Short mmCIF file of C-alpha atoms and ligand atoms in Angstrom, two decimals:
data_model
loop_
_atom_site.label_atom_id
_atom_site.label_comp_id
_atom_site.label_asym_id
_atom_site.label_seq_id
_atom_site.Cartn_x
_atom_site.Cartn_y
_atom_site.Cartn_z
CA MET V 1 -9.21 -64.62 -97.76
CA GLY V 2 -9.75 -63.28 -94.24
CA ARG V 3 -10.70 -59.65 -93.73
CA VAL V 4 -7.28 -58.83 -92.19
CA GLU V 5 -5.24 -61.45 -94.06
CA GLY V 6 -1.46 -61.02 -93.72
CA LYS V 7 -1.75 -58.18 -91.24
CA VAL V 8 -0.29 -58.00 -87.73
CA ALA V 9 -2.30 -56.76 -84.73
CA PHE V 10 -0.99 -55.55 -81.36
CA ILE V 11 -3.49 -56.06 -78.51
CA THR V 12 -3.12 -55.02 -74.87
CA GLY V 13 -4.96 -56.82 -72.08
CA ALA V 14 -5.05 -59.93 -74.27
CA ALA V 15 -4.82 -62.62 -71.58
CA ARG V 16 -8.57 -63.01 -71.18
CA GLY V 17 -11.96 -61.38 -71.68
CA GLN V 18 -12.45 -59.02 -74.60
CA GLY V 19 -8.72 -58.82 -75.40
CA ARG V 20 -8.50 -62.60 -75.87
CA SER V 21 -11.67 -62.54 -77.95
CA HIS V 22 -10.22 -59.80 -80.20
CA ALA V 23 -6.99 -61.79 -80.61
CA VAL V 24 -8.85 -64.93 -81.66
CA ALA V 25 -11.25 -63.02 -83.95
CA LEU V 26 -8.45 -61.13 -85.74
CA ALA V 27 -6.45 -64.38 -86.05
CA SER V 28 -9.48 -66.17 -87.53
CA GLU V 29 -9.58 -63.37 -90.15
CA GLY V 30 -5.91 -63.91 -91.06
CA ALA V 31 -3.86 -61.69 -88.73
CA ASP V 32 -0.82 -62.57 -86.65
CA ILE V 33 -0.91 -61.23 -83.10
CA ILE V 34 1.34 -59.36 -80.68
CA ALA V 35 -0.27 -59.78 -77.26
CA VAL V 36 0.59 -58.20 -73.93
CA ASP V 37 -1.02 -58.40 -70.51
CA LEU V 38 -0.13 -57.57 -66.93
CA CYS V 39 -1.00 -61.10 -65.73
CA GLN V 40 -1.18 -60.01 -62.08
CA GLN V 41 -3.64 -59.28 -59.32
CA ILE V 42 -4.34 -55.57 -58.74
CA ASP V 43 -4.75 -55.15 -55.00
CA TRP V 44 -7.79 -52.81 -54.96
CA THR V 45 -10.01 -54.34 -57.63
CA SER V 46 -12.82 -56.48 -56.28
CA TYR V 47 -12.41 -59.03 -59.09
CA ARG V 48 -9.54 -61.45 -59.70
CA GLY V 49 -6.61 -60.49 -61.90
CA SER V 50 -5.42 -62.40 -64.94
CA SER V 51 -2.51 -64.86 -64.82
CA SER V 52 0.26 -66.07 -67.11
CA SER V 53 -1.77 -69.24 -67.75
CA ASP V 54 -4.58 -67.02 -69.14
CA LEU V 55 -2.08 -65.50 -71.60
CA GLU V 56 -0.86 -69.03 -72.48
CA GLU V 57 -4.46 -69.99 -73.27
CA THR V 58 -4.80 -66.96 -75.60
CA THR V 59 -1.57 -68.09 -77.29
CA ARG V 60 -2.96 -71.61 -77.74
CA LEU V 61 -6.25 -70.30 -79.17
CA VAL V 62 -4.53 -67.99 -81.67
CA GLU V 63 -2.17 -70.77 -82.79
CA SER V 64 -5.15 -73.10 -83.21
CA GLN V 65 -6.37 -70.62 -85.86
CA GLY V 66 -3.12 -71.33 -87.75
CA ARG V 67 -1.68 -67.91 -86.95
CA ARG V 68 1.51 -66.80 -85.18
CA ILE V 69 1.54 -64.94 -81.88
CA VAL V 70 4.25 -63.17 -79.86
CA ALA V 71 3.01 -62.81 -76.28
CA ALA V 72 4.64 -60.95 -73.38
CA GLN V 73 3.87 -59.92 -69.84
CA ALA V 74 3.98 -56.12 -69.78
CA ASN V 75 2.31 -53.29 -67.89
CA VAL V 76 0.71 -50.58 -70.05
CA ARG V 77 1.76 -48.10 -67.35
CA ASP V 78 5.38 -48.82 -68.35
CA ARG V 79 6.03 -47.20 -71.74
CA ASP V 80 9.51 -48.70 -72.12
CA ALA V 81 8.23 -52.22 -71.43
CA LEU V 82 5.46 -51.78 -74.00
CA GLU V 83 7.94 -50.52 -76.58
CA ARG V 84 10.16 -53.56 -75.97
CA ALA V 85 7.18 -55.91 -76.40
CA VAL V 86 5.99 -54.24 -79.61
CA ASN V 87 9.50 -54.04 -81.08
CA GLN V 88 10.09 -57.71 -80.32
CA GLY V 89 6.76 -58.63 -81.94
CA VAL V 90 7.43 -56.58 -85.06
CA GLU V 91 10.93 -58.07 -85.33
CA GLU V 92 9.46 -61.59 -85.28
CA LEU V 93 6.30 -60.99 -87.32
CA GLY V 94 7.68 -58.43 -89.77
CA ARG V 95 5.22 -55.54 -89.59
CA LEU V 96 2.36 -53.89 -87.70
CA ASP V 97 -1.03 -52.81 -89.09
CA ILE V 98 -3.60 -52.89 -86.29
CA VAL V 99 -3.49 -51.69 -82.67
CA VAL V 100 -6.16 -52.45 -80.06
CA ALA V 101 -5.64 -50.56 -76.78
CA ASN V 102 -7.89 -52.78 -74.69
CA ALA V 103 -6.24 -53.15 -71.25
CA GLY V 104 -8.38 -51.60 -68.54
CA ILE V 105 -9.32 -51.69 -64.88
CA GLY V 106 -12.08 -50.27 -62.75
CA ARG V 107 -13.98 -50.47 -59.51
CA VAL V 108 -17.63 -49.71 -58.80
CA GLN V 109 -17.73 -47.64 -55.62
CA GLN V 110 -19.31 -44.49 -54.29
CA TRP V 111 -17.42 -41.20 -54.88
CA ASP V 112 -16.39 -40.81 -51.23
CA GLN V 113 -14.80 -44.27 -51.14
CA VAL V 114 -12.37 -43.57 -53.98
CA THR V 115 -8.78 -43.35 -52.72
CA SER V 116 -5.97 -41.42 -54.39
CA GLN V 117 -4.42 -44.78 -55.33
CA VAL V 118 -7.58 -45.98 -57.10
CA TRP V 119 -7.95 -42.61 -58.89
CA GLN V 120 -4.31 -42.50 -60.03
CA GLU V 121 -3.97 -46.14 -61.10
CA THR V 122 -7.26 -46.07 -63.03
CA ILE V 123 -6.10 -43.00 -64.97
CA ASP V 124 -2.61 -44.49 -65.42
CA VAL V 125 -3.86 -47.78 -66.87
CA ASN V 126 -6.95 -46.74 -68.82
CA LEU V 127 -5.89 -43.34 -70.20
CA THR V 128 -2.10 -43.06 -69.98
CA GLY V 129 -1.85 -46.77 -70.87
CA ALA V 130 -3.81 -46.12 -74.09
CA TRP V 131 -1.49 -43.20 -74.88
CA HIS V 132 1.56 -45.41 -74.23
CA THR V 133 0.08 -48.07 -76.51
CA VAL V 134 -0.20 -45.63 -79.41
CA MET V 135 3.22 -44.09 -78.70
CA ALA V 136 4.85 -47.54 -78.69
CA SER V 137 3.25 -48.62 -81.95
CA ALA V 138 2.47 -45.67 -84.26
CA ARG V 139 5.90 -45.52 -85.92
CA HIS V 140 5.52 -49.19 -86.91
CA LEU V 141 2.16 -48.41 -88.56
CA ILE V 142 3.79 -45.52 -90.42
CA ALA V 143 6.49 -47.93 -91.63
CA SER V 144 3.70 -50.24 -92.92
CA GLY V 145 2.18 -47.37 -94.91
CA GLY V 146 -0.80 -46.90 -92.56
CA GLY V 147 -3.15 -48.85 -90.36
CA SER V 148 -5.99 -48.83 -87.88
CA ILE V 149 -5.89 -47.97 -84.16
CA ILE V 150 -8.83 -48.90 -81.93
CA LEU V 151 -8.97 -47.41 -78.44
CA VAL V 152 -11.36 -49.31 -76.18
CA SER V 153 -13.38 -46.81 -74.18
CA SER V 154 -16.85 -47.63 -72.78
CA VAL V 155 -20.35 -46.20 -72.73
CA GLY V 156 -18.77 -44.56 -69.69
CA GLY V 157 -16.64 -42.56 -72.15
CA LEU V 158 -19.76 -40.95 -73.62
CA LYS V 159 -22.19 -40.61 -70.71
CA ALA V 160 -22.25 -40.60 -66.92
CA ASN V 161 -22.68 -43.85 -65.07
CA PRO V 162 -22.78 -43.56 -61.28
CA PHE V 163 -20.20 -45.07 -58.90
CA MET V 164 -17.28 -45.02 -61.34
CA ILE V 165 -15.72 -41.54 -61.03
CA PRO V 166 -12.10 -42.44 -61.99
CA TYR V 167 -13.24 -44.94 -64.65
CA ILE V 168 -15.61 -42.46 -66.33
CA ALA V 169 -12.95 -39.73 -66.27
CA SER V 170 -10.39 -42.10 -67.81
CA LYS V 171 -12.78 -43.36 -70.50
CA PHE V 172 -13.91 -39.84 -71.52
CA GLY V 173 -10.18 -39.16 -71.86
CA VAL V 174 -9.81 -42.18 -74.17
CA THR V 175 -12.66 -40.85 -76.36
CA GLY V 176 -10.81 -37.56 -76.78
CA LEU V 177 -7.46 -39.27 -77.27
CA ALA V 178 -8.84 -41.21 -80.26
CA LYS V 179 -10.15 -38.08 -81.96
CA ALA V 180 -6.93 -36.14 -81.32
CA PHE V 181 -4.71 -38.94 -82.67
CA ALA V 182 -7.08 -39.39 -85.66
CA ALA V 183 -6.46 -35.78 -86.66
CA GLU V 184 -2.66 -35.99 -86.48
CA LEU V 185 -2.10 -39.51 -87.79
CA ALA V 186 -4.38 -39.14 -90.83
CA ASP V 187 -1.41 -37.78 -92.81
CA HIS V 188 0.18 -41.22 -92.33
CA ASN V 189 -2.92 -43.09 -93.56
CA ILE V 190 -3.68 -44.21 -90.01
CA ARG V 191 -7.30 -44.31 -88.82
CA VAL V 192 -8.08 -43.98 -85.11
CA ASN V 193 -11.47 -44.81 -83.60
CA SER V 194 -12.83 -45.37 -80.11
CA LEU V 195 -15.10 -48.28 -79.21
CA HIS V 196 -17.83 -48.04 -76.57
CA PRO V 197 -19.35 -51.23 -75.16
CA SER V 198 -21.98 -51.33 -72.46
CA GLY V 199 -21.72 -54.20 -69.95
CA VAL V 200 -19.77 -57.13 -71.43
CA ASP V 201 -19.75 -60.67 -70.09
CA THR V 202 -16.21 -60.73 -68.65
CA VAL V 203 -14.66 -60.97 -65.18
CA MET V 204 -14.53 -57.17 -64.94
CA ALA V 205 -18.34 -57.00 -65.09
CA THR V 206 -19.31 -60.28 -63.43
CA GLY V 207 -16.63 -60.34 -60.72
CA GLN V 208 -17.62 -57.17 -58.83
CA SER V 209 -19.94 -58.79 -56.32
CA ASP V 210 -20.44 -55.58 -54.29
CA ALA V 211 -21.50 -53.53 -57.34
CA ALA V 212 -24.99 -54.97 -57.81
CA GLU V 213 -25.99 -54.17 -54.25
CA LEU V 214 -24.71 -50.57 -54.46
CA ILE V 215 -26.52 -49.94 -57.75
CA ALA V 216 -29.73 -51.62 -56.58
CA SER V 217 -29.80 -49.38 -53.52
CA HIS V 218 -30.01 -46.30 -55.79
CA PRO V 219 -32.89 -47.15 -58.20
CA ARG V 220 -33.01 -43.69 -59.84
CA LEU V 221 -29.31 -43.82 -60.74
CA ALA V 222 -29.51 -47.50 -61.69
CA ALA V 223 -31.60 -46.48 -64.71
CA SER V 224 -28.38 -45.32 -66.42
CA PHE V 225 -27.42 -48.99 -66.91
CA ALA V 226 -30.64 -49.80 -68.86
CA THR V 227 -30.50 -50.89 -72.51
CA ILE V 228 -33.02 -50.64 -75.36
CA LEU V 229 -32.43 -54.22 -76.45
CA PRO V 230 -33.48 -56.82 -73.87
CA THR V 231 -29.99 -57.85 -72.76
CA THR V 232 -27.83 -57.47 -69.69
CA LEU V 233 -24.30 -58.47 -70.70
CA ILE V 234 -23.03 -58.51 -74.29
CA PRO V 235 -20.87 -61.52 -75.34
CA PRO V 236 -17.21 -60.48 -75.99
CA ALA V 237 -17.41 -61.94 -79.53
CA GLN V 238 -19.94 -59.23 -80.43
CA ILE V 239 -17.43 -56.53 -79.42
CA SER V 240 -14.80 -58.37 -81.49
CA ASN V 241 -17.06 -58.10 -84.56
CA ALA V 242 -16.77 -54.31 -84.22
CA VAL V 243 -12.99 -54.56 -83.72
CA VAL V 244 -12.62 -56.63 -86.91
CA PHE V 245 -14.75 -54.08 -88.80
CA LEU V 246 -12.65 -51.14 -87.57
CA ALA V 247 -9.40 -53.06 -88.21
CA SER V 248 -10.30 -54.09 -91.75
CA ASP V 249 -10.65 -52.30 -95.07
CA ASP V 250 -14.45 -52.48 -94.56
CA SER V 251 -14.03 -49.24 -92.60
CA LEU V 252 -11.49 -47.43 -94.81
CA PHE V 253 -13.28 -44.08 -94.41
CA VAL V 254 -14.18 -44.46 -90.75
CA THR V 255 -11.93 -42.42 -88.49
CA ALA V 256 -12.36 -40.24 -85.38
CA SER V 257 -15.64 -42.06 -84.78
CA ALA V 258 -16.98 -43.28 -81.43
CA LEU V 259 -18.61 -46.63 -82.23
CA THR V 260 -21.09 -47.95 -79.68
CA VAL V 261 -21.88 -51.63 -79.18
CA ASP V 262 -24.22 -50.97 -76.28
CA ALA V 263 -27.66 -52.44 -76.99
CA GLY V 264 -28.89 -48.86 -77.13
CA ASN V 265 -27.68 -47.86 -73.66
CA THR V 266 -26.37 -44.42 -74.66
CA ALA V 267 -29.67 -43.55 -76.38
CA LEU V 268 -31.60 -43.71 -73.10
N1 NAD Y 301 -16.62 -55.70 -69.10
C1 NAD Y 301 -17.34 -54.61 -69.32
O1 NAD Y 301 -18.52 -54.53 -68.92
C2 NAD Y 301 -16.75 -53.46 -70.10
C3 NAD Y 301 -17.63 -52.51 -70.66
C4 NAD Y 301 -17.10 -51.46 -71.40
C5 NAD Y 301 -15.74 -51.36 -71.59
N2 NAD Y 301 -14.90 -52.28 -71.03
C6 NAD Y 301 -13.47 -52.15 -71.29
O2 NAD Y 301 -13.06 -53.25 -72.08
C7 NAD Y 301 -11.67 -53.50 -71.89
C8 NAD Y 301 -11.44 -54.99 -71.64
O3 NAD Y 301 -12.02 -55.35 -70.39
P1 NAD Y 301 -12.65 -56.80 -70.10
O4 NAD Y 301 -14.11 -56.61 -69.98
O5 NAD Y 301 -12.14 -57.78 -71.08
O6 NAD Y 301 -12.07 -57.06 -68.62
P2 NAD Y 301 -10.97 -58.12 -68.09
O7 NAD Y 301 -10.66 -57.69 -66.71
O8 NAD Y 301 -11.45 -59.50 -68.31
O9 NAD Y 301 -9.72 -57.91 -69.06
C9 NAD Y 301 -8.84 -56.81 -68.94
C10 NAD Y 301 -7.43 -57.30 -69.17
O10 NAD Y 301 -6.56 -56.17 -69.09
C11 NAD Y 301 -5.41 -56.58 -68.34
N3 NAD Y 301 -4.77 -55.43 -67.70
C12 NAD Y 301 -5.23 -54.71 -66.63
N4 NAD Y 301 -4.33 -53.80 -66.29
C13 NAD Y 301 -3.27 -53.94 -67.13
C14 NAD Y 301 -2.03 -53.27 -67.25
N5 NAD Y 301 -1.67 -52.29 -66.41
N6 NAD Y 301 -1.19 -53.66 -68.25
C15 NAD Y 301 -1.53 -54.66 -69.08
N7 NAD Y 301 -2.69 -55.34 -69.00
C16 NAD Y 301 -3.56 -54.97 -68.04
C17 NAD Y 301 -5.97 -57.55 -67.31
O11 NAD Y 301 -4.93 -58.37 -66.74
C18 NAD Y 301 -7.00 -58.32 -68.11
O12 NAD Y 301 -6.44 -59.46 -68.72
C19 NAD Y 301 -11.25 -52.59 -70.74
O13 NAD Y 301 -10.62 -51.44 -71.24
C20 NAD Y 301 -12.56 -52.22 -70.08
O14 NAD Y 301 -12.48 -50.99 -69.39
C21 NAD Y 301 -15.38 -53.33 -70.30
#
């Protein structure tokens, strides 16, 4: 028996990176998957966007675990589109038990370089997108008799990192959103937790070629990226281990928590 056998998980930003890893990990533990992703380039990020072939690869990997998947291109900024994707998935897969609000964007740049567009779209995707994800899915969890919601924040949702003003603001918002939803949804047997990785080995972290130079030119501020454990980037599968824990009955009394997988970054 897998740790989430027979359950259905809805994951945003599932085309690649951590979202794909969470889809495969939950499938390997017995869950069917509803996956959405934007599958487009965002014009102001300095790293490449995902594509529909990335989402097809996630589909292939989940199916190779012997599980079903309903995948759709959808923007978490568009609440109606998310609702359509979740409703379609629940219609095909029969229920919903787990939600992972994982889609996110960001750009490392100095405060005076941040445009109104970068500010607004970062908040819209990372914070409002997480709210849309819960709003589109919570009633399905209630219909299942309860469930687990995991909102992917960051160490940047617990502490200040330099050169990420909109990102940090959005991720602190996600931390609060998880606690607020945990309080209200507890009556429906729904747990809500936030997850806080430090740097993870995905395109978002490795694709920002200009970031390393900016950080290196400010050695005092660069210390905020240090970790206790001797590591730079955490493999996505290690973040997925935390997702499976929070999704499963192993964490039945864990709610409103902010779980770090950060090699000790927030302790420094
Ligand atoms: N990589 C890191 O160092 C790191 C550290 C801490 C937290 N995080 C967070 O982890 C989450 C996953 O990021 P990742 O590292 O896998 O990066 P990633 O860029 O590889 O994956 C993010 C996915 O989200 C999708 N996405 C972006 N905007 C979307 C939108 N509007 N609607 C739907 N999908 C959208 C992208 O297309 C992409 O497939 C994000 O919330 C990110 O902020 C990342």
